[in-house]
Coordinates of C-alpha atoms in Angstrom, one line a residue:
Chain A
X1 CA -52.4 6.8 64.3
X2 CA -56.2 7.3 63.8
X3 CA -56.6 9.6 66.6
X4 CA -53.7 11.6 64.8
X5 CA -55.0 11.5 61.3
X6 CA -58.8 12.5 62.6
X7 CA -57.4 16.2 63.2
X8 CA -56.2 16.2 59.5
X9 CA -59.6 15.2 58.4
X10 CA -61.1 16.6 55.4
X11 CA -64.2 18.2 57.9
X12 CA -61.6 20.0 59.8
X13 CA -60.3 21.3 56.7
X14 CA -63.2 22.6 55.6
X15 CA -64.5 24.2 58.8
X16 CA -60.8 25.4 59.5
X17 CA -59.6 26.6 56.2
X18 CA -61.6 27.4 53.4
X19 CA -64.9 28.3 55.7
X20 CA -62.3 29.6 58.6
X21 CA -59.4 31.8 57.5
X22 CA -59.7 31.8 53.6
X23 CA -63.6 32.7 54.9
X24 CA -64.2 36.4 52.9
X25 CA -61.0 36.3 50.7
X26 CA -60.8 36.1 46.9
X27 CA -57.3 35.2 46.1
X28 CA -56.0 35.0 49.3
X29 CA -56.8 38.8 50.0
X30 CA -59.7 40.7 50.7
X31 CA -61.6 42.0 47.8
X32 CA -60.9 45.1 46.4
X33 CA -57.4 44.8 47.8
X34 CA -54.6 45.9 45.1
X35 CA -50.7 45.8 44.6
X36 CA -49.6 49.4 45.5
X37 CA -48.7 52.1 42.8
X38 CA -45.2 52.4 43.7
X39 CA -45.0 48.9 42.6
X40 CA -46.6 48.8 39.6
X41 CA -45.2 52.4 38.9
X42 CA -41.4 51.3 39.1
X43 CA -39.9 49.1 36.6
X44 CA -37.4 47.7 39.1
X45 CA -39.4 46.8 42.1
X46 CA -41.8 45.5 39.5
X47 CA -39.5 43.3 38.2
X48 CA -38.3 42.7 41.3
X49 CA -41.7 41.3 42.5
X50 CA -42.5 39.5 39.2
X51 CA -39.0 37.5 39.4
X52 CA -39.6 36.6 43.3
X53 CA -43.5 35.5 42.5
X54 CA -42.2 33.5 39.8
X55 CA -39.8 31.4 42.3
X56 CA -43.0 31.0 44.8
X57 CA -45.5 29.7 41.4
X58 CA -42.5 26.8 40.4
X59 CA -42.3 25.8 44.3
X60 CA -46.3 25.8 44.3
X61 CA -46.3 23.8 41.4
X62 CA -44.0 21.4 42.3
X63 CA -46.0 21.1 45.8
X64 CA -49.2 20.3 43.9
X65 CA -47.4 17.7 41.9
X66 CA -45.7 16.3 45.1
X67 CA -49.0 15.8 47.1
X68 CA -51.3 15.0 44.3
X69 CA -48.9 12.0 42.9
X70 CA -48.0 11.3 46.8
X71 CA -52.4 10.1 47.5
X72 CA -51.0 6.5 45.4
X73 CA -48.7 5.8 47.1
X74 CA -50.2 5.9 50.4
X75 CA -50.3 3.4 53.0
X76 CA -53.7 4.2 54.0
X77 CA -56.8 5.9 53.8
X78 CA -56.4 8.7 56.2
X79 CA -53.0 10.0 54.8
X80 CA -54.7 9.6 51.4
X81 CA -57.6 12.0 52.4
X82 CA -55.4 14.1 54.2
X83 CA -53.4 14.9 50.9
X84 CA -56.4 15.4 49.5
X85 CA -56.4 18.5 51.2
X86 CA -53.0 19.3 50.2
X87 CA -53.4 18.8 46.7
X88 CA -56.0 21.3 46.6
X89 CA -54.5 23.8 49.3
X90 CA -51.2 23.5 47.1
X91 CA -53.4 24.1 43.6
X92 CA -54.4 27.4 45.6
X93 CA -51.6 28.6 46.1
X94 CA -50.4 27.7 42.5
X95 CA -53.9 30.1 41.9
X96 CA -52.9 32.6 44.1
X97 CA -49.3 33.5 42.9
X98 CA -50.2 33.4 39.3
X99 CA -52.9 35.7 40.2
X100 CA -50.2 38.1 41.5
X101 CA -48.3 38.1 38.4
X102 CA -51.4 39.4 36.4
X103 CA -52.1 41.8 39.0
X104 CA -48.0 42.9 38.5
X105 CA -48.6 43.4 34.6
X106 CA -48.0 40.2 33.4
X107 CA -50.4 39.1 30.3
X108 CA -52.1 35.8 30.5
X109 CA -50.6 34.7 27.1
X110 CA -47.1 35.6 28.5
X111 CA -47.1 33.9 31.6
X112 CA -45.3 30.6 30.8
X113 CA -42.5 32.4 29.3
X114 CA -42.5 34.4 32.2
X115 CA -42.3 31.6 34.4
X116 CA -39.4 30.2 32.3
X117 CA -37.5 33.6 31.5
X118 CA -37.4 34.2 36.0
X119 CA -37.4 30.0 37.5
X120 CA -34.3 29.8 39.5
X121 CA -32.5 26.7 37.6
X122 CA -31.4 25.6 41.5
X123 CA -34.8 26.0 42.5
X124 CA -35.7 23.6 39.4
X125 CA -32.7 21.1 40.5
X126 CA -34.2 21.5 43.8
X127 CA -38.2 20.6 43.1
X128 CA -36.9 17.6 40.5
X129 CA -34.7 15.8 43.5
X130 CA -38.0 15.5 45.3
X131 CA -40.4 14.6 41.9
X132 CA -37.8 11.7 41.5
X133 CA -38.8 10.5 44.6
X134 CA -42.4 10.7 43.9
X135 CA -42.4 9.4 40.9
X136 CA -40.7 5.9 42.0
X137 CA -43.6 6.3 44.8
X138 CA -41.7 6.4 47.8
X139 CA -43.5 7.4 50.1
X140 CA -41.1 8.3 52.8
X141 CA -38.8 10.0 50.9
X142 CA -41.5 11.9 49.2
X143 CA -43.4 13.0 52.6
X144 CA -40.0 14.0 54.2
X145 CA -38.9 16.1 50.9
X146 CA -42.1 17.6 50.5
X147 CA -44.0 18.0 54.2
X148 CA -40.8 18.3 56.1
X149 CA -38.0 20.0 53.6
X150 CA -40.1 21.9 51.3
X151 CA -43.1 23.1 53.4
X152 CA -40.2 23.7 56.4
X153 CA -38.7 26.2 53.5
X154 CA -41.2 27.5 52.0
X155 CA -42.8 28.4 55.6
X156 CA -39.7 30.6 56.7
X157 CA -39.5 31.9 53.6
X158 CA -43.1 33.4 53.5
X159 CA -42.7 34.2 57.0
X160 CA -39.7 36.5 56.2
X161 CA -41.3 38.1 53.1
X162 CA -44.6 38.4 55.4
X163 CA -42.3 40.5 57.5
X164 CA -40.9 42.4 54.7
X165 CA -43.8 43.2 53.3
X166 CA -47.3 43.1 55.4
X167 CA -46.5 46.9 55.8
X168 CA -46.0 48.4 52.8
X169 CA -47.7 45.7 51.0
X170 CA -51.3 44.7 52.9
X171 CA -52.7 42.8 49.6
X172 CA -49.6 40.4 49.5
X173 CA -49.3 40.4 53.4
X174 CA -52.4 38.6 53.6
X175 CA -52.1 36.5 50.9
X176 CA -49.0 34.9 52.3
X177 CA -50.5 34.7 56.0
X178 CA -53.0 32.4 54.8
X179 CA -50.4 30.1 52.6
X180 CA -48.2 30.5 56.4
X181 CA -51.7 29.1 58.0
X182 CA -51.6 25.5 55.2
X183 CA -47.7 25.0 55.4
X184 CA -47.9 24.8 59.0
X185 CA -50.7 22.1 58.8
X186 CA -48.7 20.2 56.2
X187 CA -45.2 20.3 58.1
X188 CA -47.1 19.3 61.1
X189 CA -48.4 16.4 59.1
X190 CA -45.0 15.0 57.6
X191 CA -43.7 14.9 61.0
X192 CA -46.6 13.0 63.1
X193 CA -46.7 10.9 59.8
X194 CA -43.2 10.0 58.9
X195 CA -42.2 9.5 62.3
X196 CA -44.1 6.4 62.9
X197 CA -43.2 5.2 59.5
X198 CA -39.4 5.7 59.9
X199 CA -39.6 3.6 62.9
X200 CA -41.4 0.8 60.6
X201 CA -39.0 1.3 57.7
X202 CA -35.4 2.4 59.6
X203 CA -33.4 1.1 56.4
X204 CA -35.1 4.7 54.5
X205 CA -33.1 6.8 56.5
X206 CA -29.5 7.1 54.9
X207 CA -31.4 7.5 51.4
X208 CA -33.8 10.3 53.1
X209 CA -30.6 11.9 54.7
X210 CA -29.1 12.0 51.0
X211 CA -31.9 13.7 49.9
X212 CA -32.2 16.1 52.7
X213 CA -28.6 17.3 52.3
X214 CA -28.9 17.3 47.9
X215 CA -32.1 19.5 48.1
X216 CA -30.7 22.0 51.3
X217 CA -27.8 22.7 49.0
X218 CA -30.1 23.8 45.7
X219 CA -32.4 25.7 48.0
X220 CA -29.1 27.5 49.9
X221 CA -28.1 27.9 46.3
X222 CA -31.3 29.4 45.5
X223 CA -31.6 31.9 48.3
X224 CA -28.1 33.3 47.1
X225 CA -29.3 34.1 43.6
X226 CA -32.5 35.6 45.3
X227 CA -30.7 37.9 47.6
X228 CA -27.4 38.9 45.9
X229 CA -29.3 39.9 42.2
X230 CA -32.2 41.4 44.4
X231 CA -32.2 45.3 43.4
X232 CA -35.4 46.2 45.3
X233 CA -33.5 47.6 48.4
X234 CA -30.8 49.4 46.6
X235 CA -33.8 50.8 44.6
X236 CA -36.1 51.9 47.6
X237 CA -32.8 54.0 49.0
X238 CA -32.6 55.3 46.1
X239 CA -36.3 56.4 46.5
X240 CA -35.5 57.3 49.8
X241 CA -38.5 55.2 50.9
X242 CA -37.6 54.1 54.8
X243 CA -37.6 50.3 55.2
X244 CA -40.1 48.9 57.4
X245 CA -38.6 47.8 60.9
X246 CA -40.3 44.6 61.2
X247 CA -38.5 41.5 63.5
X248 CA -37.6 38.4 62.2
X249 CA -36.3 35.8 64.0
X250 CA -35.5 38.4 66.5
X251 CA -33.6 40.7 63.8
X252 CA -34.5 44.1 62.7
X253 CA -35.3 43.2 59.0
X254 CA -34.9 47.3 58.2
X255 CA -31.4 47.6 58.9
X256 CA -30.1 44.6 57.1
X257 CA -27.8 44.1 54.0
X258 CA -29.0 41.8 51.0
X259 CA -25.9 39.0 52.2
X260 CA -27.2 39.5 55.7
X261 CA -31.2 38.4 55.2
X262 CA -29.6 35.7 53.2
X263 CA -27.8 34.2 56.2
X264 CA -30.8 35.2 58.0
X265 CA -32.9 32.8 56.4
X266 CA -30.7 29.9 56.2
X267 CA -29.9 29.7 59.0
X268 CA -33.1 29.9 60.3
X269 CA -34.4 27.0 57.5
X270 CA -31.5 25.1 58.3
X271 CA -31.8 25.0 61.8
X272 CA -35.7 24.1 61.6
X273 CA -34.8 21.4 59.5
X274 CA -32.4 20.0 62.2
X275 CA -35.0 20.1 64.5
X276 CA -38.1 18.4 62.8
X277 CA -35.9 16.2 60.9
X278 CA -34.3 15.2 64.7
X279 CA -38.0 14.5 65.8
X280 CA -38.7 12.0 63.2
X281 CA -35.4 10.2 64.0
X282 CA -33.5 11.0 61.0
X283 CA -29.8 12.9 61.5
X284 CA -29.8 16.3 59.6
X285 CA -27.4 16.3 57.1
X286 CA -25.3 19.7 56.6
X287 CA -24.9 20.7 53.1
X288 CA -22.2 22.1 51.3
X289 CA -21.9 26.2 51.2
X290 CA -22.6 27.4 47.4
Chain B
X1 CA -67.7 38.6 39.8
X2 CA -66.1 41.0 37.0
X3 CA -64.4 44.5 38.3
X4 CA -66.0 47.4 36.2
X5 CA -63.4 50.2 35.4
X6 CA -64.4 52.0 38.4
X7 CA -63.9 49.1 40.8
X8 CA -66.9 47.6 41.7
X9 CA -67.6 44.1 41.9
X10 CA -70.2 43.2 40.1
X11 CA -72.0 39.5 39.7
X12 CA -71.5 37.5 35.9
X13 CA -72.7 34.9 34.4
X14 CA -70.0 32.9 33.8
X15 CA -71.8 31.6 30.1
X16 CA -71.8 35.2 29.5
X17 CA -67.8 35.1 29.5
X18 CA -65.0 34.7 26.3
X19 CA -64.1 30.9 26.3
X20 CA -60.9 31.8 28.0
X21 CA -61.9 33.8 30.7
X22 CA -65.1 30.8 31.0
X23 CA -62.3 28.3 31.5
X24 CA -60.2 30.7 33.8
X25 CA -63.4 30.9 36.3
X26 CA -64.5 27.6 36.5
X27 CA -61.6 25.5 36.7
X28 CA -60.5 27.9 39.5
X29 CA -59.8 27.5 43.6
X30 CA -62.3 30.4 43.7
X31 CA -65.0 29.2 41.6
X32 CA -65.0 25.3 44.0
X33 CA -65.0 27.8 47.3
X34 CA -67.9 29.5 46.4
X35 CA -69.5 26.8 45.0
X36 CA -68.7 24.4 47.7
X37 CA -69.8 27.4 50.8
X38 CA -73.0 27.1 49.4
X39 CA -74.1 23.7 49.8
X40 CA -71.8 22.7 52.8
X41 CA -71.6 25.1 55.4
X42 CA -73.2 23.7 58.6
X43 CA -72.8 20.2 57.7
X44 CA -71.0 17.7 59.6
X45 CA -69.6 14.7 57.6
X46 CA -71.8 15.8 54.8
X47 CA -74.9 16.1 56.9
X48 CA -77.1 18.5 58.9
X49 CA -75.5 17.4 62.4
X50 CA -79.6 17.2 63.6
X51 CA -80.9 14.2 61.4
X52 CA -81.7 11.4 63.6
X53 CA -80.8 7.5 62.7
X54 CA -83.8 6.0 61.6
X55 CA -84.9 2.4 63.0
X56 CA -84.1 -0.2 60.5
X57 CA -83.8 -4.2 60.1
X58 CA -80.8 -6.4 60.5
X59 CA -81.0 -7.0 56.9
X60 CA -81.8 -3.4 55.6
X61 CA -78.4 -2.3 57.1
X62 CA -76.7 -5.2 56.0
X63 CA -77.9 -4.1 52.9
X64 CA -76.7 -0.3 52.9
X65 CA -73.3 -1.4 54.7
X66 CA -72.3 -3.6 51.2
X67 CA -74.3 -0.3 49.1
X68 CA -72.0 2.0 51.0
X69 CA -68.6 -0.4 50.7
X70 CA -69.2 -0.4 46.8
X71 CA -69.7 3.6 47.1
X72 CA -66.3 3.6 49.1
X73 CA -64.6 1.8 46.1
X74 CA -65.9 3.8 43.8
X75 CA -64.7 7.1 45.0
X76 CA -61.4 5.6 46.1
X77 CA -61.2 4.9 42.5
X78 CA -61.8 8.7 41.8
X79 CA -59.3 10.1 44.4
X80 CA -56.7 7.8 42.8
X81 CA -57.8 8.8 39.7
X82 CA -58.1 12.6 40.1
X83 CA -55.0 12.7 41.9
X84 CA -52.9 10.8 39.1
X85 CA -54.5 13.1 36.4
X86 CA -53.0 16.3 37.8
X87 CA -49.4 15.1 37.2
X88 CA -50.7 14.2 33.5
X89 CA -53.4 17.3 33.0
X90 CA -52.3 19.4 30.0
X91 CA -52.3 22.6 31.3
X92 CA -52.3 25.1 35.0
X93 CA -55.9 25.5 34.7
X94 CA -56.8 21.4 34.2
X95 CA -54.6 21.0 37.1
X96 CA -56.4 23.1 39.2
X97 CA -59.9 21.4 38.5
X98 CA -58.3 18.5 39.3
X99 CA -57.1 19.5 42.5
X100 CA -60.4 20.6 43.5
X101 CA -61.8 17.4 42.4
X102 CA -59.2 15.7 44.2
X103 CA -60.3 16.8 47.4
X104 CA -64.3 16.4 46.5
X105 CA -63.2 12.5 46.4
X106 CA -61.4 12.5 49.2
X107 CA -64.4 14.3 51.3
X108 CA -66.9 11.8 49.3
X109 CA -64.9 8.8 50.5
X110 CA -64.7 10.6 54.5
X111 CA -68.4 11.3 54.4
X112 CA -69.3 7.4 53.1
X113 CA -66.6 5.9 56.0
X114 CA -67.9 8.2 58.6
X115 CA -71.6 7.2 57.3
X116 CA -70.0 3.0 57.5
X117 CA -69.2 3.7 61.2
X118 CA -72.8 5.6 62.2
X119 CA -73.7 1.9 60.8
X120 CA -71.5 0.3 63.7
X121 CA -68.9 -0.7 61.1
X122 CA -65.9 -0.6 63.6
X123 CA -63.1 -0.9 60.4
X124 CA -64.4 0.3 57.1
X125 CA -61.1 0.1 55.4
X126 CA -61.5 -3.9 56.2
X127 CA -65.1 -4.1 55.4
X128 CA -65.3 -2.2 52.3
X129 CA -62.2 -5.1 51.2
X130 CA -64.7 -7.4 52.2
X131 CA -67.5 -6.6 50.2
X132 CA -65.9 -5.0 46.8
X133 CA -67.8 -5.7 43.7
X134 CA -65.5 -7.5 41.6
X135 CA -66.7 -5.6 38.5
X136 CA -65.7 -2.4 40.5
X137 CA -62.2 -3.6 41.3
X138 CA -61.7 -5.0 38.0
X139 CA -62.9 -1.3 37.0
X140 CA -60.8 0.7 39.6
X141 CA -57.6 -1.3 38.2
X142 CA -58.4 -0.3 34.8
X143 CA -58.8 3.5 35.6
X144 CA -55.7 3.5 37.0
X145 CA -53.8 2.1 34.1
X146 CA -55.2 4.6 31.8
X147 CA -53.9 6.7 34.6
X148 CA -50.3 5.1 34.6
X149 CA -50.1 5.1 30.8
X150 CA -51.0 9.0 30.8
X151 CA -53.8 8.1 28.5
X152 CA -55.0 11.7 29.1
X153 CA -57.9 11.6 27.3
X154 CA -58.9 7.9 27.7
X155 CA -58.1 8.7 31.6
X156 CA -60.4 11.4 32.0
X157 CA -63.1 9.4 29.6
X158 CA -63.1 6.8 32.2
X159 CA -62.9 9.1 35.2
X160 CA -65.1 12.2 34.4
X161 CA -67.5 11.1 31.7
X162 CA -68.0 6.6 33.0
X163 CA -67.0 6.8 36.3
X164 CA -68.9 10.3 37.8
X165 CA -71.5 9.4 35.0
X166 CA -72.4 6.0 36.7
X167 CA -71.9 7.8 40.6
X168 CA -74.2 10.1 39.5
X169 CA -77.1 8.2 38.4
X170 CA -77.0 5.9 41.6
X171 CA -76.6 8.1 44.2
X172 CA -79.7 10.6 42.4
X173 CA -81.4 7.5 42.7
X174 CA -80.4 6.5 45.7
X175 CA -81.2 9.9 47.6
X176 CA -84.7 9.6 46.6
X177 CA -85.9 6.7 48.6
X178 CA -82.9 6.6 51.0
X179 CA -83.1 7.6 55.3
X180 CA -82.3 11.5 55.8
X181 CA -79.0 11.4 56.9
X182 CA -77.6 9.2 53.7
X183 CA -80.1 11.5 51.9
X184 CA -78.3 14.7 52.9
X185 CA -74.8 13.0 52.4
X186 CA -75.8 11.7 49.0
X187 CA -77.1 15.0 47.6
X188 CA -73.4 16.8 48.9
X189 CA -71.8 14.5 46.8
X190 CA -74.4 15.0 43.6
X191 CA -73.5 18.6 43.7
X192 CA -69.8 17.8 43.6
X193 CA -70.2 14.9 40.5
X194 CA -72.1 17.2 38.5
X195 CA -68.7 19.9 38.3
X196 CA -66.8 17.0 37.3
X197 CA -69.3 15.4 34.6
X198 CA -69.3 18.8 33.3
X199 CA -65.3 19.1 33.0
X200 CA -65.3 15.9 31.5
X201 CA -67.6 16.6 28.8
X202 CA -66.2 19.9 28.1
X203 CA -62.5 19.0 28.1
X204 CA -63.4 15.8 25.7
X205 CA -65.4 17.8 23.6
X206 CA -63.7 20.3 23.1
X207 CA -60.9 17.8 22.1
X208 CA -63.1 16.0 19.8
X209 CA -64.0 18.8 17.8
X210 CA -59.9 19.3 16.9
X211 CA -58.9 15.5 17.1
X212 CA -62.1 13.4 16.0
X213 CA -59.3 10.6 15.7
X214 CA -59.3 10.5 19.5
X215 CA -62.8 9.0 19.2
X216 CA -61.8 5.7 18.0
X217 CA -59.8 5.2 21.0
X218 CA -62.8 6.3 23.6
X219 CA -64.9 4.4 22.0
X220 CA -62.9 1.4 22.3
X221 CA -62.3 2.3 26.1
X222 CA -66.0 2.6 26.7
X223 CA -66.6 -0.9 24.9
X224 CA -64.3 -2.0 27.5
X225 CA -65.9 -0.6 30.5
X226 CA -69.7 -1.1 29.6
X227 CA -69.9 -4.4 31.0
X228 CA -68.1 -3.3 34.3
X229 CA -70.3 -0.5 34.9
X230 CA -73.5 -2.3 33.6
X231 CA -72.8 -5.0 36.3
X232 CA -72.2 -2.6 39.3
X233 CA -74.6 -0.8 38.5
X234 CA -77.2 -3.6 38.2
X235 CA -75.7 -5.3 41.6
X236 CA -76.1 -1.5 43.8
X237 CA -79.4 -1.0 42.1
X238 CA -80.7 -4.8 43.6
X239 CA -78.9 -4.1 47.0
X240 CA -80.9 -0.7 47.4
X241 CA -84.0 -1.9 46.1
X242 CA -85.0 -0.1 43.0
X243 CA -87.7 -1.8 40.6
X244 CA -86.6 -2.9 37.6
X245 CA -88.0 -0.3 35.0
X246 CA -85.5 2.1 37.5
X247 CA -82.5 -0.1 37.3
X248 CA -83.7 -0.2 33.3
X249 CA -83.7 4.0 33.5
X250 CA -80.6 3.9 35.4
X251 CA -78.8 2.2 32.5
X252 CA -80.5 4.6 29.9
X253 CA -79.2 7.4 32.2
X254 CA -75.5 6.5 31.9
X255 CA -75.4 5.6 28.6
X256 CA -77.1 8.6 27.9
X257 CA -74.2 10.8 29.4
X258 CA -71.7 9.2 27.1
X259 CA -73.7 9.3 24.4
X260 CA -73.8 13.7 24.5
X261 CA -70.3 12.9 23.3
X262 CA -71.1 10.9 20.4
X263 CA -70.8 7.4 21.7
X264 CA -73.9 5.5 21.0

């Protein structure tokens, strides 16, 4: 285990994130870099974008609560420093996406109303079945909902929206590649982690498998309210702006409907859940269809 | 850096800034990165990777093994701390700090183990167990029920104003007669303290000016803490070796941190 937790040491951190990829950036893009004018321009793909930042600042937030109040409960040093790292990578992020709001028009003294006027109420559901967890200090539970089922989300999810938007957008492009580059440390962390700890503690596993299944449905619940009230594609068509072509998951993101992308992504999320969840020995529950 | 109109960057003093914008740049991700670059780029567990191990007695590093234990304690105290204080910090930008602190504590606590095992300490974990100062326990368990009651203000009293106060004025005291590498590792961390003494001292006076009724319950937190600290810091300053008129200047030191917030 400490050969394991030496590559998630707080030197590597520094040398690989902050002084590696982050190296040159100032809120997660390179300076100078802005939103473009036909976003701020447009009242709907404004809104659009303030409503989908909002959803990635409340999963941020409840990250940084996750990993910070996860470093107590720790069974040892190692995993404590390593969500050290977590803590402060999530706090970034938090940074980051309120930093996109202001630069989409919102004022500082509006943003908490902001936040509460856009939060998905399943995303809320969603990032409260995990706090739970934390706050008993379960450290299983709470390293499987937040390294394996949140991180495993919100890493498809960025990836998709990097390939909506690297394109059209460079500013937000980059500032999602480098939140891509921390949630595939962290997944890879709740897996070599949990894994060994599952095996110590097998009786966790039908309470982790509950937990797996109750959050999968708020997030699939989530996703549907994203997609189906999204207005920015009817909006661009109406524009006649051409969608960008990019591949996801070997689909052509341009020529997709709303309900499509949706299924898109789930399944995707869903199926990578399967699979890390199937490495650390515990059986992927499927949730019910909202 | 501030963006004129035009859009260039330009540097700012960040004293010259509204109290807002002053608190949106330095409790910021940005503000620890740049801060941070400066002083540990090209380090290696806190050190320049070409200082060389300096002979020393039996006894000497017997000595420095129980210093550096008592050092592990301490900043296990502040991750646990720091990290418990984010769920209870009032608002985005005190969560943020925190996080940055968070992860100063937990490279503070990596630099000192790594440092344990240069030392041929083959399990630090066990070791620093094995030598604790009991004042430092007794003082780690207290933090952290300050912590668990969300005690916000007694919390960060205890963390950022006793705690980093106390760090601070051993390890500056430290550095100056210690071997190069523990030196260089020691100054890292000084850097990093003196981000979080200033937090502390800004967040609580700031509070104090609104609330003075707060004080009454500070001041009865540090009555309770004195002692501990007093004692840990007389034990460290014996096992490194300082004189006596430094261990006295030491304790002046501390006390004088806590007393820019109106605790005599």
């Amino acid at each position: 285990m400490s050969d394991f937790l030496s590559a998630y040491s707080i030197q590597n951190w520094l040398e690989s994130c902050p002084q590696g990829y982050l190296d040159g950036t100032e809120f997660g893009h390179l300076p100078g870099e802005g939103e473009p004018e036909l976003l701020l321009e447009n009242d709907i793909l404004r809104e659009d974008a303030i409503a989908t930042t909002v959803q990635m600042v409340v999963g941020e937030r409840c990250a940084l609560a996750a990993s910070s109040g996860l470093i107590n409960a720790a069974p040892d040093e190692g995993s404590r420093r390593y969500l050290a790292t977590q803590t402060l990578d999530e706090a970034r992020h938090v940074e980051i996406f309120t930093h996109r709001l202001y630069d989409l028009g919102v004022r500082k003294d509006q943003l908490e109303d902001v936040i509460r006027r856009y939060a998905n109420p399943n995303l809320v559901r969603f990032a409260e079945v995990l706090l739970e967890k934390v706050d008993r200090k379960d450290f299983v539970s709470g390293v499987v909902g937040q390294n394996v089922v949140l991180e495993g989300m919100a890493f498809s999810v960025f990836e998709m929206m990097h390939a909506l938007s690297s394109e059209l957008n460079p500013k937000f492009g980059r500032t999602l590649a480098g939140t891509i580059a921390d949630e595939r440390r962290h997944v890879g962390f709740g897996e070599n982690r949990i894994g060994s700890l599952l095996k110590q503690y097998p009786e966790k596993k039908p309470e982790i498998e509950r937990m797996q299944k109750e959050m999968s449905y708020w997030m699939l619940a989530t996703f549907a309210d994203s997609f189906r009230h999204n207005q920015t594609q009817a909006e661009m068509e109406r524009l006649g702006q051409e969608r960008p072509h990019s591949d996801y998951q070997g689909v052509d993101l341009g020529v997709l409907s709303p309900e499509q992308m949706e299924d898109v992504l789930a399944d995707t999320v869903l199926k990578e859940f399967k699979t890390r969840l199937g490495r650390i020995g515990v059986e992927y529950q499927t949730p019910a269809r909202p | 850096m501030a963006v004129t109109s035009a859009g260039v960057a330009t540097p700012v003093d960040v004293h010259d800034l509204d109290y807002d914008r002053f608190l949106e740049e330095v409790h910021s991700f940005e503000f620890w990165f740049e801060a941070v670059s400066g002083y540990l780029s090209g380090l290696a567990w806190g050190h320049r990777p070409d200082l060389v191990e300096p002979a020393r007695t039996a006894e000497e590093r017997d000595r420095l093994v129980t210093v550096l234990c008592n050092y592990c304690v301490g900043e296990t105290a502040a991750l646990e701390g720091a990290s418990g204080l984010v769920a209870i910090a009032p608002n985005r930008l005190a969560k943020v700090f925190l996080a940055t602190q968070v992860v100063d504590e937990g490279r503070h606590l990596e630099v000192f183990h790594h440092r344990l095992r240069d030392l041929g300490v083959e399990d630090p974990e066990s070791e620093v167990e094995r030598r604790a100062s009991r004042s430092l326990v007794l003082f780690r368990r207290r933090l952290l029920e300050l912590v668990a009651g969300k005690d916000w203000e007694a919390a960060i009293f205890a963390q950022n104003v006793i705690l980093e106060s106390l760090e601070f004025a051993v390890f500056h005291s430290h550095a100056a007669g210690a071997d190069p590498i523990t030196a260089d590792v020691l100054q890292g961390v000084i850097r990093d303290e003196r981000r979080h003494i200033g937090f502390g001292e800004n967040e609580l006076g700031r509070r104090l000016a609104t609330a003075p009724h707060i004080r009454a319950r500070l001041g009865q937190t540090k009555k309770e803490l004195d002692h501990l600290v007093l004692d840990s810091l007389e034990e460290t300053s014996r096992l490194i070796g300082l004189p006596r008129d430094e261990q006295d200047r030491l304790g002046r030191l501390y006390l004088g941190s806590v007393e820019r917030l109106g605790f005599a």
